[in-house]
Every structure is written in structure tokens, then in C-alpha cells.
Coordinates of C-alpha atoms and ligand atoms in Angstrom, one line a residue:
Chain A
M23 CA 130.2 79.4 74.8
K24 CA 131.3 75.8 75.8
K25 CA 128.2 73.4 75.5
I26 CA 124.2 74.0 75.0
L27 CA 122.1 71.5 77.2
V28 CA 118.6 71.0 76.0
Y29 CA 116.0 69.6 78.1
L30 CA 113.9 67.1 76.6
E31 CA 110.3 65.7 77.2
Q32 CA 108.9 62.7 75.8
Q33 CA 105.3 62.6 74.8
K34 CA 104.0 58.6 74.3
E35 CA 106.7 57.3 72.1
S36 CA 108.1 60.4 70.7
L37 CA 109.7 63.6 71.8
K38 CA 107.6 66.7 72.7
R39 CA 106.9 69.0 69.9
T40 CA 108.3 71.8 72.1
S41 CA 111.3 69.7 72.4
L42 CA 112.0 69.3 68.9
E43 CA 111.5 73.2 68.6
V44 CA 114.3 73.9 71.7
I45 CA 116.5 71.6 69.8
T46 CA 116.2 73.2 66.6
A47 CA 116.6 76.7 68.5
A48 CA 119.7 75.5 69.6
R49 CA 121.3 73.9 66.5
T50 CA 121.0 77.5 64.7
I51 CA 122.8 78.9 67.8
A52 CA 125.4 76.3 67.9
S53 CA 126.2 75.8 64.2
N54 CA 127.8 79.5 64.4
G55 CA 130.3 78.8 66.8
N56 CA 130.5 75.0 66.5
I57 CA 129.3 74.4 69.9
P58 CA 128.2 71.0 70.8
I59 CA 124.6 70.2 72.0
V60 CA 123.7 67.3 74.7
G61 CA 120.4 66.4 75.8
V62 CA 119.0 65.1 78.7
I63 CA 116.0 63.3 79.5
I64 CA 114.3 61.7 82.1
N65 CA 113.4 57.8 81.7
G66 CA 113.8 58.6 78.1
N67 CA 112.7 55.7 75.8
P68 CA 114.2 54.5 72.8
N69 CA 111.8 55.7 70.5
A70 CA 112.2 59.0 72.0
I71 CA 115.7 59.0 71.6
K72 CA 115.7 58.0 68.1
V73 CA 113.7 60.9 67.2
A74 CA 116.4 63.1 68.7
G75 CA 119.1 62.0 66.5
E76 CA 116.7 62.7 63.3
Y77 CA 116.8 66.4 64.6
G78 CA 120.6 66.5 64.9
L79 CA 121.3 65.7 68.6
A80 CA 124.5 63.4 68.8
K81 CA 124.1 62.6 72.7
I82 CA 121.6 62.3 74.9
I83 CA 121.9 61.7 79.0
N84 CA 119.0 59.5 80.1
A85 CA 118.3 60.0 83.8
K86 CA 117.4 57.6 85.5
H87 CA 116.7 56.7 89.4
T88 CA 113.9 55.0 91.4
L89 CA 112.7 58.6 92.8
L90 CA 112.0 59.5 88.9
E91 CA 109.2 57.4 89.0
K92 CA 107.3 60.2 90.5
T93 CA 107.0 63.9 89.1
S94 CA 108.4 66.7 90.8
I95 CA 109.4 69.9 89.8
M96 CA 112.4 70.0 92.5
G97 CA 113.4 66.6 91.5
F98 CA 113.5 67.2 88.0
S99 CA 115.3 70.5 88.3
N100 CA 118.3 68.9 90.5
V101 CA 118.7 66.1 87.4
A102 CA 119.0 68.8 84.8
Y103 CA 121.8 70.6 87.0
Q104 CA 123.7 67.5 87.6
V105 CA 123.2 66.7 84.3
A106 CA 124.4 70.2 83.5
K107 CA 127.4 70.2 85.9
S108 CA 128.5 66.6 84.7
E109 CA 128.8 67.7 81.3
D110 CA 129.8 71.3 81.9
A111 CA 127.7 72.7 79.5
D112 CA 127.2 76.7 80.6
V113 CA 124.0 77.2 78.4
V114 CA 120.6 75.5 78.9
I115 CA 117.4 75.5 76.8
F116 CA 113.8 74.8 78.3
A117 CA 110.7 74.5 76.8
G118 CA 108.6 77.3 78.2
N119 CA 105.8 75.1 78.7
A120 CA 104.0 74.4 82.2
A121 CA 107.1 72.4 83.7
G122 CA 109.7 74.1 81.5
M123 CA 108.6 77.3 83.3
E124 CA 108.9 75.6 87.0
I125 CA 112.1 74.0 86.3
A126 CA 114.2 76.5 84.1
P127 CA 114.5 79.0 87.1
R128 CA 115.6 76.5 89.6
V129 CA 117.9 75.3 87.4
A130 CA 119.3 79.1 87.0
V131 CA 119.4 79.5 90.4
K132 CA 121.5 76.4 91.1
M133 CA 124.0 77.3 88.3
E134 CA 124.3 81.1 89.4
A135 CA 123.2 81.5 86.1
G136 CA 121.1 84.6 84.5
Y137 CA 117.8 83.1 83.0
I138 CA 115.6 84.9 80.2
C139 CA 112.0 83.2 79.6
D140 CA 109.6 83.1 77.4
C141 CA 111.9 83.6 74.3
V142 CA 110.6 84.3 71.0
G143 CA 114.0 84.7 69.3
L144 CA 117.3 83.4 70.2
E145 CA 120.4 84.7 68.1
F146 CA 124.1 84.1 68.1
S147 CA 125.7 87.6 67.8
D148 CA 128.8 89.3 69.0
G149 CA 129.6 86.1 70.9
N150 CA 126.7 86.3 72.9
I151 CA 123.1 85.0 72.7
V152 CA 120.6 87.9 72.3
A153 CA 117.0 87.1 73.5
S154 CA 114.3 88.6 72.7
K155 CA 110.7 88.4 74.8
P156 CA 107.3 90.0 75.0
V157 CA 106.9 92.0 78.0
Y158 CA 103.9 94.2 79.2
A159 CA 101.2 91.4 77.9
G160 CA 102.8 91.8 74.6
K161 CA 102.3 95.4 74.1
S162 CA 106.4 95.8 73.8
M163 CA 109.0 93.5 73.3
I164 CA 112.7 93.6 74.3
T165 CA 116.2 92.1 73.6
A166 CA 118.5 91.3 76.4
K167 CA 121.8 89.2 77.0
I168 CA 122.8 87.4 80.0
D169 CA 125.6 88.6 81.7
S170 CA 126.6 85.8 84.1
E171 CA 129.1 82.9 82.6
N172 CA 126.2 80.2 82.7
K173 CA 122.9 81.1 81.0
V174 CA 119.3 79.3 81.2
F175 CA 116.8 80.6 78.7
S176 CA 113.2 79.0 78.1
L177 CA 111.3 79.1 74.3
R178 CA 107.8 80.4 74.3
P179 CA 106.1 77.0 72.7
N180 CA 105.0 77.1 69.2
V181 CA 107.2 80.1 68.1
F182 CA 110.1 78.4 66.6
T183 CA 109.8 76.2 64.1
S184 CA 111.2 72.7 64.5
S185 CA 113.1 70.7 61.2
K186 CA 115.1 67.9 61.2
S187 CA 118.8 68.0 60.8
D188 CA 120.1 67.5 57.1
T189 CA 122.0 65.0 58.4
V190 CA 120.8 62.5 60.6
V191 CA 123.1 61.7 63.3
N192 CA 123.2 58.5 65.1
C193 CA 122.1 59.6 68.5
E194 CA 125.0 58.1 71.5
I195 CA 122.7 57.7 74.7
N196 CA 124.4 57.7 78.1
D197 CA 122.9 56.6 81.0
F198 CA 123.2 58.4 84.5
S199 CA 121.9 57.8 87.9
P200 CA 121.9 61.4 89.7
E201 CA 121.8 61.7 93.1
L202 CA 118.9 62.3 94.5
T203 CA 117.2 61.9 98.0
D204 CA 113.6 62.2 99.2
K205 CA 114.3 65.6 100.3
D206 CA 115.0 66.6 96.5
F207 CA 111.2 65.6 96.2
K208 CA 109.2 67.7 98.7
D209 CA 106.5 68.5 95.8
I210 CA 105.1 65.8 94.1
V211 CA 102.3 65.3 91.3
I212 CA 99.4 63.2 93.0
N213 CA 96.9 63.3 90.2
V214 CA 96.6 64.9 86.8
M215 CA 93.3 65.6 85.5
K216 CA 93.2 65.7 81.4
N217 CA 90.6 67.5 79.6
E218 CA 89.3 64.6 78.1
G219 CA 88.8 64.1 74.3
K220 CA 89.1 67.9 74.3
L221 CA 92.2 69.6 72.7
D222 CA 93.7 72.3 74.9
V223 CA 94.5 76.0 73.2
L224 CA 97.9 75.4 74.7
E225 CA 98.5 72.3 72.6
A226 CA 96.9 73.3 69.5
D227 CA 98.2 74.3 66.1
V228 CA 94.7 76.3 65.5
I229 CA 92.2 77.6 67.6
V230 CA 88.9 79.3 66.9
S231 CA 88.0 81.5 69.8
G232 CA 84.5 83.2 70.8
G233 CA 83.3 86.5 72.1
R234 CA 80.7 88.1 73.4
G235 CA 79.5 88.3 70.1
I236 CA 78.2 84.7 70.0
K237 CA 75.7 86.5 72.1
G238 CA 75.1 83.0 74.6
P239 CA 76.2 79.3 75.0
E240 CA 73.7 78.0 72.9
N241 CA 75.6 79.5 69.9
Y242 CA 78.8 78.0 70.9
H243 CA 78.4 75.2 68.4
L244 CA 79.1 77.4 65.4
I245 CA 82.9 77.6 67.0
E246 CA 83.1 74.3 68.4
T247 CA 81.9 73.1 64.5
L248 CA 84.8 74.8 62.9
A249 CA 87.5 74.3 65.6
N250 CA 86.1 70.2 64.8
T251 CA 86.6 71.1 60.9
L252 CA 90.5 72.5 61.4
G253 CA 91.3 69.9 64.0
G254 CA 91.6 72.8 66.3
A255 CA 90.9 74.0 70.1
V256 CA 88.1 76.4 71.4
G257 CA 89.3 79.6 73.0
A258 CA 87.1 82.1 74.5
S259 CA 87.2 85.7 75.3
R260 CA 87.2 86.7 79.1
A261 CA 83.8 88.2 79.0
V262 CA 82.9 84.8 77.3
V263 CA 84.1 83.2 80.6
D264 CA 83.1 85.7 83.0
A265 CA 79.5 85.3 81.5
G266 CA 80.0 81.6 82.9
W267 CA 79.4 80.5 78.9
R268 CA 83.1 78.8 78.8
P269 CA 85.5 77.4 81.5
H270 CA 88.2 79.5 82.5
A271 CA 90.5 76.8 81.0
E272 CA 89.6 78.1 77.2
Q273 CA 90.2 81.5 78.4
V274 CA 92.8 83.4 76.2
G275 CA 94.9 86.5 77.1
Q276 CA 96.2 88.0 79.8
T277 CA 94.6 86.3 82.6
G278 CA 94.0 83.4 80.7
K279 CA 96.7 81.6 78.3
T280 CA 98.9 83.2 76.1
V281 CA 98.8 80.9 72.9
S282 CA 101.0 81.0 69.7
P283 CA 99.2 78.8 67.2
S284 CA 99.7 78.8 63.5
L285 CA 96.1 79.9 62.5
Y286 CA 93.9 81.7 65.3
I287 CA 90.4 82.8 64.8
A288 CA 88.7 85.5 66.6
C289 CA 84.9 85.4 66.5
G290 CA 82.9 88.5 67.6
I291 CA 86.1 89.3 69.9
S292 CA 86.7 92.9 69.8
G293 CA 90.2 92.7 70.2
A294 CA 91.0 94.3 73.7
V295 CA 95.0 94.3 74.9
Q296 CA 94.1 92.2 77.6
H297 CA 92.6 89.5 75.2
L298 CA 95.7 90.4 72.6
A299 CA 98.5 89.6 74.8
G300 CA 97.3 86.2 74.8
M301 CA 97.6 85.7 71.3
S302 CA 99.5 88.3 69.7
T303 CA 102.3 86.0 68.7
S304 CA 99.8 83.8 66.7
K305 CA 101.4 83.2 63.1
T306 CA 98.4 83.8 61.3
I307 CA 95.7 86.1 62.8
V308 CA 91.9 85.8 61.5
A309 CA 89.1 87.8 62.9
I310 CA 85.7 88.1 62.0
N311 CA 83.6 90.8 63.5
K312 CA 80.5 92.9 62.2
D313 CA 82.3 96.4 63.6
K314 CA 84.5 97.3 60.9
D315 CA 86.4 99.5 63.5
A316 CA 86.8 96.8 65.8
P317 CA 90.3 96.9 67.1
I318 CA 90.9 93.4 66.6
F319 CA 91.3 94.2 63.1
K320 CA 94.3 96.3 63.5
V321 CA 96.2 93.3 64.4
T322 CA 94.7 90.8 61.8
D323 CA 96.1 89.2 58.9
Y324 CA 92.5 88.6 57.1
G325 CA 89.6 90.0 58.5
I326 CA 85.9 89.7 57.7
V327 CA 83.6 92.5 58.2
G328 CA 80.4 90.7 59.0
D329 CA 77.5 88.9 61.4
L330 CA 79.5 85.8 62.5
F331 CA 76.3 83.9 62.3
D332 CA 76.1 84.0 58.9
V333 CA 79.7 83.8 58.3
L334 CA 81.2 80.8 60.3
P335 CA 78.8 78.0 58.8
K336 CA 79.9 79.4 55.4
L337 CA 83.2 79.4 56.3
N338 CA 82.9 76.2 57.8
E339 CA 81.6 74.4 54.6
K340 CA 84.0 76.2 52.2
I341 CA 87.1 75.0 54.3
K342 CA 85.3 71.3 54.6
S343 CA 85.2 71.4 50.7
I344 CA 89.1 72.6 50.3
L345 CA 90.3 70.1 53.1
N346 CA 88.8 67.2 51.2
Chain B
M14 CA 99.8 80.8 110.4
N15 CA 102.5 82.7 109.1
I16 CA 102.3 84.0 105.7
L17 CA 104.2 86.4 103.7
V18 CA 102.8 87.8 100.4
C19 CA 105.1 89.4 97.9
I20 CA 103.8 92.2 95.8
S21 CA 105.1 93.8 92.6
R22 CA 104.2 97.4 91.3
V23 CA 103.0 97.5 87.6
P24 CA 101.1 99.6 85.0
D25 CA 97.7 99.6 85.0
T26 CA 96.8 96.8 82.4
A27 CA 94.8 99.2 80.5
S28 CA 97.9 101.5 80.1
R29 CA 98.9 102.4 76.8
I30 CA 103.1 101.4 76.5
L31 CA 105.6 103.3 74.9
V32 CA 109.2 103.3 74.5
G33 CA 111.0 105.6 76.5
S34 CA 113.7 107.9 76.0
D35 CA 116.4 105.5 76.9
G36 CA 114.9 103.0 74.4
K37 CA 114.9 100.6 77.2
N38 CA 112.3 101.1 79.5
I39 CA 108.6 102.1 79.0
D40 CA 108.0 106.3 79.3
T41 CA 106.2 105.9 82.4
Q42 CA 104.5 109.3 81.9
G43 CA 100.9 109.7 82.9
I44 CA 101.0 105.6 83.7
K45 CA 98.7 104.7 86.3
F46 CA 100.6 102.1 88.4
V47 CA 98.7 99.2 90.4
V48 CA 99.1 96.2 92.8
N49 CA 99.9 93.6 89.9
P50 CA 96.5 91.9 89.5
Y51 CA 97.8 88.1 90.1
D52 CA 98.9 89.9 93.5
E53 CA 95.3 90.7 94.5
F54 CA 94.9 86.7 94.3
A55 CA 98.2 85.7 96.7
I56 CA 96.6 89.0 99.0
E57 CA 93.2 87.8 99.0
E58 CA 94.3 84.2 99.6
G59 CA 96.9 85.1 102.8
L60 CA 94.2 87.0 104.0
R61 CA 91.5 83.9 104.0
L62 CA 94.1 81.3 105.4
R63 CA 94.9 83.9 108.4
E64 CA 90.9 84.2 108.8
K65 CA 90.8 80.3 109.3
N66 CA 94.0 79.4 110.9
G67 CA 94.9 83.0 112.5
G68 CA 98.7 84.3 112.3
T69 CA 99.5 87.0 110.5
V70 CA 100.0 88.2 107.0
T71 CA 103.1 90.4 105.9
A72 CA 103.1 92.2 102.4
I73 CA 106.5 92.8 101.0
V74 CA 107.7 94.9 97.7
V75 CA 111.4 95.1 96.8
G76 CA 111.2 98.6 95.3
T77 CA 111.4 102.4 95.8
E78 CA 109.5 105.2 97.8
A79 CA 106.9 105.1 95.4
S80 CA 105.9 101.3 96.0
K81 CA 105.0 102.5 99.3
D82 CA 101.1 102.8 97.5
V83 CA 100.7 99.1 96.7
L84 CA 101.7 98.5 100.2
R85 CA 99.2 100.9 101.3
T86 CA 96.7 99.0 99.0
A87 CA 97.6 95.8 101.0
L88 CA 97.2 97.2 104.1
A89 CA 93.8 98.6 103.5
M90 CA 92.5 95.3 102.5
G91 CA 93.6 93.8 105.7
V92 CA 97.1 92.9 106.1
D93 CA 99.0 92.9 109.4
K94 CA 102.3 93.9 108.3
A95 CA 103.9 95.9 105.6
V96 CA 107.5 95.7 104.5
L97 CA 109.5 97.8 102.0
V98 CA 113.2 96.8 100.7
K99 CA 114.0 100.2 99.3
G100 CA 116.4 100.8 96.7
K101 CA 116.8 101.3 93.3
E102 CA 114.1 100.7 90.4
P103 CA 114.2 96.8 90.2
D104 CA 115.7 95.6 86.8
D105 CA 116.9 92.4 87.6
S106 CA 114.8 89.2 88.8
F107 CA 117.9 88.1 90.7
Y108 CA 118.3 91.0 92.9
V109 CA 114.4 90.4 93.5
A110 CA 114.8 87.1 94.6
K111 CA 117.6 87.4 96.4
N112 CA 116.2 90.4 98.6
L113 CA 112.9 88.4 99.2
A114 CA 114.9 85.6 100.1
E115 CA 116.6 87.1 102.4
Y116 CA 113.6 88.7 104.3
A117 CA 111.8 85.4 104.4
K118 CA 114.8 84.0 105.9
G119 CA 114.2 86.1 108.8
I120 CA 111.1 85.7 109.5
S121 CA 110.2 81.5 108.5
P122 CA 106.7 82.0 107.1
D123 CA 104.8 78.7 106.8
L124 CA 103.8 79.9 103.2
I125 CA 105.0 82.4 100.9
L126 CA 102.2 83.4 98.3
L127 CA 103.1 85.2 94.9
G128 CA 101.3 86.2 91.7
R129 CA 101.9 83.8 88.5
Q130 CA 103.7 86.7 86.9
S131 CA 104.3 90.2 87.3
V132 CA 102.9 91.8 84.1
D133 CA 105.7 94.4 83.3
Y134 CA 108.5 91.8 82.7
D135 CA 105.9 88.9 82.5
S136 CA 109.1 86.9 83.9
R137 CA 107.0 83.9 85.6
Q138 CA 109.9 83.0 87.7
M139 CA 109.7 84.3 91.1
A140 CA 108.0 81.5 93.2
S141 CA 110.7 78.7 91.4
A142 CA 113.9 81.0 91.7
L143 CA 112.9 82.0 95.4
G144 CA 111.8 78.5 96.3
E145 CA 115.3 77.5 95.1
L146 CA 117.2 80.1 97.1
L147 CA 115.2 79.0 100.2
G148 CA 115.4 75.2 99.6
L149 CA 111.5 75.2 99.3
P150 CA 109.1 73.6 97.3
S151 CA 107.0 76.2 94.9
I152 CA 104.0 75.3 93.1
S153 CA 102.9 77.8 90.0
V154 CA 99.6 79.0 88.6
V155 CA 97.5 77.7 91.1
S156 CA 93.9 77.8 90.8
K157 CA 92.8 76.2 93.8
L158 CA 94.6 75.5 97.3
T159 CA 94.0 73.5 100.4
I160 CA 96.4 73.8 103.2
E161 CA 95.9 70.6 105.7
N162 CA 98.3 68.8 108.4
G163 CA 101.6 70.7 107.3
K164 CA 100.5 70.3 103.7
A165 CA 99.5 72.2 101.0
T166 CA 97.4 70.4 98.2
A167 CA 97.2 72.8 94.8
E168 CA 95.8 72.2 91.3
K169 CA 97.7 74.0 88.4
D170 CA 97.2 74.7 85.1
I171 CA 99.0 72.3 82.7
E172 CA 99.0 71.9 79.2
G173 CA 96.0 69.6 78.4
G174 CA 94.5 69.7 81.7
K175 CA 95.6 70.1 85.7
E176 CA 98.3 68.5 87.5
V177 CA 97.5 68.5 91.8
V178 CA 100.4 68.9 93.3
E179 CA 101.0 68.1 96.8
A180 CA 104.1 69.8 99.0
S181 CA 105.3 69.9 102.6
L182 CA 105.1 73.2 104.1
P183 CA 106.9 75.8 104.2
C184 CA 106.2 76.1 100.5
L185 CA 105.5 78.9 98.2
I186 CA 102.5 79.4 95.9
S187 CA 101.8 81.4 92.8
C188 CA 98.4 82.4 92.1
Q189 CA 96.5 82.2 89.1
K190 CA 93.1 83.6 88.4
G191 CA 90.2 81.6 89.7
L192 CA 91.7 81.0 93.1
N193 CA 89.6 83.3 94.8
D194 CA 87.7 86.9 94.2
P195 CA 89.8 89.6 95.4
R196 CA 88.0 91.7 98.2
Y197 CA 87.9 95.7 97.4
P198 CA 89.4 97.7 100.5
K199 CA 86.5 99.9 101.9
L200 CA 86.7 103.4 102.2
P201 CA 87.5 103.5 106.0
D202 CA 90.2 101.0 105.8
I203 CA 91.9 103.0 102.7
M204 CA 92.1 105.7 105.1
K205 CA 93.3 103.8 108.0
A206 CA 96.0 102.4 106.0
K207 CA 97.5 106.0 105.2
S208 CA 98.5 105.9 108.8
K209 CA 99.8 102.7 109.2
P210 CA 103.6 102.2 109.5
I211 CA 105.5 100.5 106.5
E212 CA 109.0 98.9 107.7
E213 CA 111.8 100.1 105.3
I214 CA 114.7 97.5 105.0
V215 CA 118.2 98.4 103.0
P216 CA 118.4 95.9 99.9
I217 CA 121.5 93.7 99.3
E218 CA 123.4 94.6 96.1
T219 CA 123.8 91.8 93.6
Q220 CA 125.2 92.1 90.1
N221 CA 122.7 92.2 87.3
K222 CA 122.8 89.0 85.5
V223 CA 120.4 90.2 82.6
T224 CA 121.1 93.5 80.6
I225 CA 118.3 94.8 78.4
L226 CA 119.5 96.0 75.3
G227 CA 116.9 97.6 73.6
M228 CA 112.8 97.6 74.1
S229 CA 110.6 98.5 70.9
M230 CA 107.1 97.9 69.7
P231 CA 106.0 94.6 68.4
S232 CA 107.0 94.5 64.9
K233 CA 105.0 91.6 63.7
K234 CA 103.8 92.7 60.5
R235 CA 100.3 91.6 59.4
V236 CA 98.9 91.3 56.2
G237 CA 96.0 93.5 57.4
K238 CA 93.6 92.3 54.4
I239 CA 89.9 92.9 55.4
L240 CA 87.4 91.5 53.5
G241 CA 83.4 92.0 53.3
A242 CA 80.9 89.1 53.9
E243 CA 79.7 88.5 50.5
D244 CA 80.3 84.7 49.5
S245 CA 82.9 86.0 47.3
D246 CA 84.7 87.1 49.9
I247 CA 84.7 83.9 52.1
D248 CA 86.1 82.3 49.0
E249 CA 88.7 84.9 49.0
L250 CA 89.4 84.1 52.6
V251 CA 89.7 80.3 52.4
K252 CA 92.2 80.6 49.4
L253 CA 94.4 83.2 51.1
L254 CA 94.4 80.8 54.5
H255 CA 95.2 78.1 52.0
E256 CA 97.6 79.3 49.0
E257 CA 99.1 82.5 50.9
A258 CA 99.0 81.7 54.6
K259 CA 99.1 78.2 54.0
V260 CA 97.7 77.5 57.3
I261 CA 94.9 75.3 56.3
Ligands
FAD425 C1 92.9 92.9 84.4 C2 92.2 92.2 83.6 C3 92.7 91.1 83.0 C4 91.9 90.6 81.4 N1 92.3 89.8 80.9 C5 91.8 89.6 79.6 C6 91.9 87.9 79.2 O1 92.7 87.2 80.0 N2 91.3 87.6 78.0 C7 90.2 88.7 77.6 O2 89.8 88.1 76.8 N3 90.0 89.7 78.6 C8 90.6 89.8 79.3 N4 90.3 91.0 80.2 C9 88.7 91.9 79.3 C10 88.8 92.7 78.4 O3 89.4 94.1 78.7 C11 87.8 92.5 77.3 O4 87.0 93.1 78.6 C12 87.2 91.4 76.9 O5 88.1 90.7 76.0 C13 86.3 91.5 76.1 O6 85.8 90.2 75.3 P1 85.0 90.4 74.2 O7 85.9 90.6 73.1 O8 84.4 88.8 74.1 O9 83.6 91.3 74.2 P2 83.3 93.0 73.9 O10 84.4 93.7 73.7 O11 81.8 93.0 74.2 O12 83.6 92.6 72.2 C14 82.3 92.0 71.7 C15 82.5 91.8 69.8 O13 81.8 91.1 69.4 C16 81.6 91.9 67.9 N5 80.1 90.9 67.5 C17 78.9 91.5 68.3 N6 77.7 90.8 67.5 C18 78.5 90.5 66.3 C19 78.2 89.4 65.3 N7 76.9 89.1 65.1 N8 78.9 89.1 64.5 C20 80.6 89.6 64.4 N9 80.6 90.2 65.7 C21 80.0 90.5 66.8 C22 81.4 93.5 68.5 O14 81.4 94.0 67.6 C23 82.5 93.4 69.5 O15 83.5 94.0 68.8 C24 90.9 91.5 81.3 C25 90.4 92.8 81.3 C26 91.5 93.0 82.9 C27 90.9 94.5 83.2
AMP426 N1 109.7 93.7 93.1 C1 109.0 92.8 93.7 N2 108.5 92.7 95.0 C2 108.2 91.8 95.6 N3 107.3 91.1 94.8 C3 108.0 90.7 93.6 C4 108.7 91.4 92.8 N4 108.4 91.3 91.7 C5 107.9 90.2 91.4 N5 107.6 90.2 92.4 C6 106.6 88.6 93.2 O1 106.9 87.6 92.1 C7 105.7 87.4 91.1 C8 105.9 87.0 90.1 O2 106.9 87.5 89.1 P1 107.7 87.5 88.0 O3 108.5 86.6 88.1 O4 108.5 88.8 88.1 O5 106.8 87.5 86.8 C9 104.8 88.8 91.3 O6 103.8 88.2 91.2 C10 105.0 88.8 92.6 O7 104.3 88.1 93.7

């Protein structure tokens, strides 16, 4: 292993949390072999770059080009590749968010690298990186290694913790002008539709989800109230989405979103394998269900066997008082 | 319009997954294999575009003799042509991508449709990897698609919302739930599909880029504390979340 390149994304004046996770993960594998880590960012702003220094990154390549005003998977992939090449990095790590999941495989092909996606563990052992990743919708887990010289990984968001480095380094910034033409921009984002004012399950640290046990959309305020109290997002089982009670954007599970919050509270959800597929790597799982034999209790840390219509308002009040 | 649909053959999602005797793969005993659920959206989208614009829909699988069953499902749903790249059990994404790319180069499709992910290894990379091999744009996790004037306009899921992406044809689309409602093949079509030809192709061998070292059942230990619903239980839960799990 020669050098690790981490792909960074900024959010407002800082780096995305997922980028901080990637830097921290890179630090753990690099420290065993004293391998340098470099970051690449597109149109990076000074504040974001300062944050990278706090997380122990000593060098950032800031890619700038007029074409990079547009968002394009092909374009961004080409930039990451050119930086990897010019830095002579043989390991590239991405956050496994929507953009990372599209860019990483392209960079891997360009580098003739093997690629392991959606990693939940990365370890340096016997001179190689061993990755673990959920397969079969989280029903099982594999460990794998990449045999090619170049290696690309993406990390499942929220699974790796991020921590500042003990020693704050002064991050050196090198501007880089990639060679790009219109041909690199065959795909372009023409519009972004944000779920205004609503926290998305993919970004939330706490998710409160409702299942068929909620009985109807008119009762969903119980879920929303608790989510609000906790500063979290509202999720749903497929049964609830199929019934038209909630939008598909909120569906957690195999055909919905895969989430990994610190706290997942499942209310009136039975715990079908397809639902578990989307949330089983959450750090702490709580279930509220009136059926003590519901399969969800097999994967929960803390369970309440009871009627959610009783439990939720009380739970909300008690959490509120502890938060104050 | 010339459309290529890539399909993979996976265990039915309700299957109980157990680690096989080699410790690296699943035990396939008693498992029912089906068309990857996301690929049903891809097949359906291909058929609808053909119904609207004319042309042909070709379904392709990189797999083994056993993969013919999913091609028959695709034929029963209405694809015009079925192709099997018949070799080893595909155990490396690069091998699959390379062979799909090779076939695609031969027929130069206007559109290549795939599933968002194959629900076995959940790699979520094929559209991008294949796109890169072909030098074509790809849009992943698409829940709405319009093809017009040589351009694809697609909505894809991102954190906190959706993005609308425009790509020039030819391009690749990976399909997400919500794009359409896949049709169920009718019995006469299922019968007819049984005797339809399946073109067989010899694969290009590649060196595996990823090696699986081991497979295990998820190991995350859960506290597993189950309480009642009395006020005292709810107090206890809040205390545990606050002091033990430290999540609130
Ligand atoms: C290919 C495929 C993909 C799928 N993808 C997904 C997916 O992405 N996400 C997903 O969620 N599902 C998915 N499913 C569906 C999944 O199999 C289940 O059908 C679904 O998760 C059930 O939703 P539920 O738990 O809300 O409903 P149910 O299974 O009906 O469970 C309702 C629960 O509520 C409890 N309850 C009822 N009343 C109360 C009350 N007053 N208080 C407390 N508890 C109460 C009941 O005891 C029960 O356990 C998929 C299925 C297939 C075949
Ligand atoms: N062996 C295969 N043969 C044909 N298409 C495949 C194969 N494996 C994956 N695909 C396609 O690629 C998509 C994404 O798969 P993956 O990237 O492996 O998760 C699937 O939904 C299929 O459309």
C-alpha cells in the first residue's frame, strides 16, 4: 500500500459527516503502515478544508475547473481518477452515499481496481485491507479482500465513527486543474428536489418508524411527535407505504432505504426480514409491539411489549422531560 | 429502440440464508431462485418503452445453465430475445461487468436497463461499472424515467430528496421501486416461453479482483432487554437509552 486517497464532499461550510467518517476510517488503516492519506475535494471552500485538518488530513487536492460547476457522476469520477493517478494513490475510499455509490465503481474501472462497496468494517491485517460487508439484505455478512494492486472501497454511512485527530495538522491545499471536456459530462444534474423542512431517514441520527400497527395515517402524528422530540426523522414499513399512508421516501427496508442511525425505534412493525434488511446495522434498536412474539424483538436492544397508542405519548413525555 | 435488460438470479427474498459448508457462500439447498426483484422493474420499463417506441428488448444473464429459468420468466413477460453468457457461477462483479460490456458492444443498444442492486451481494455497482467500461453515462436508483429526443431524464433518490438527471443516449439506468408495476406473466405466455430459444455465449474469463474470505451470520450482539408497558417500564426504557445506550 502506497497512499490512500479519500473522496470528500462539503456541506455548507464544513465537510459532510460521511466524509469525516471516511477520513477517520482511513486513519485507522493507515496508522498501522504509516501510509500517507490525501483528500480530494471539488471546489473546496477554506472552512471545509480546515475541518479536514482537524480530522488529521495533511493534504487536500482541491479540484477546480469551469465545467465542475455542474454536477455529473462521469465528470466527478474522472476528477477522482486523475487525482488518484497524479498522487500515485493505490487505495481510494468513498462514502457510500448516493453520489459515492455511483462514482466509486467508475473510478475502480478506470484504475483497474477491485471494489468492495457498502463496507461496515475495514481492517489492516497481514499487509492487506480486509473489509466486511452485509450481503443477502443483511441476513449474512462477508469478509473480503481485493487482489488487484489498486483498491477502491465505499463505506456505509453512519457505521464508522468519526473522531478528530489528537494532533491537529495544518492541512496543505494544492489546487488541481483536471483535464476535462464536455464528453466527461454526459450526465448532468438539472434539478434538486429537497424534502423541504423534513429530515430524511438517510441523514438522520434518530429514526422513529411506524408499521401497520399504527392503524391509519391519522395516527401518524404519534410517530412524528416522538421523532420531533428526538430531533429525528420519520420512517415507515412497506405495509404503511403500500397502503398509501406515507410516501415511499420514508420506507425503510430492502425495497426502501438502508439506514444506520444511532437510535431506531420501530413502532407497530412486525420485523419482517425485508424490513430488517434496511435497519439491522442501526446502533441501538428499540421496538414497541403488542405481540411479545413479534420477530422484531429478536433484533432489538430494548423492547416494550404493549399498545403503541398507550406507550408512545407517555414515552414522548418522559423523553421530553429528560432532554430538558 | 434497442433495449438491453440485465438480469440476475437471486434467492427469493423470503429465503432463510445459512452459511454453506465452505464457509464462504450460502447453503443453496432448498432455496428458490427468482429474477432479482429490481430487475423486474427493469424488464417492465423495457417492455413499456418498446410498446411506446417500437424496437426490441433483449434480456441477458451472466450465469450458468441454471440461469435459464430467469430468462424464461423474462420471455414470458414479453422480452423479444434471451441471452445467456454461460460459464462458472459468477463470483466477481468485474467478470459480470466485462461480459455484459462485451455483449453490449456487439448490439449497441440505445438503452441498458438494470436493477438498483442484486439482492444477493447487494453490490450496487453494475450500472456504473458497465457504464464506465462502455464509456456511457448511467443514472442509478431511478424511480421516474422519460426518454425523449435522444435524452434520458430521470429522477433518482439522494439523501434528503431527489435529483433530476439528464443524460444523452445511449445510457444506462438502474431501476428502483416506484418506477412501474411489473406485470405478471400470463399462463399461456409462461407455456410459450418454455420453447423459445435462448442464445448461449461463451464467457470471457477474467482474473477475480475480489476474494471472499469468509461468510458469517451477523454478529452484532443486541442487549435484548424486553420490558412491559407499565409506567415504570417506560421510565426504565428512557433510563436505559439515556444511561446505558447513551443515545438520548
Ligand atoms: C420483495 C419484497 C420486498 C420488501 N421490501 C420491504 C421493505 O423495503 N420494507 C419493509 O418494511 N417491508 C418490505 N417488505 C414487506 C415485508 O415482508 C412485510 O410485509 C412488512 O415489513 C410488514 O410491515 P409491518 O411490520 O408494518 O406490518 P405487519 O407485519 O402487519 O406488522 C404489524 C405489527 O404491528 C403490531 N401491532 C398491531 N397493533 C399494535 C398496537 N396497537 N400497538 C403495538 N403494536 C401493534 C403487530 O403485533 C404486528 O407485529 C418486502 C416484501 C417483499 C416480498
Ligand atoms: N450475473 C448477472 N447477469 C446479468 N446482469 C446482472 C448480473 N449481476 C448483476 N446484474 C445486473 O446489475 C444490477 C445490479 O447488480 P449489482 O451491482 O451486482 O448489485 C442487477 O440488478 C442486474 O440488473
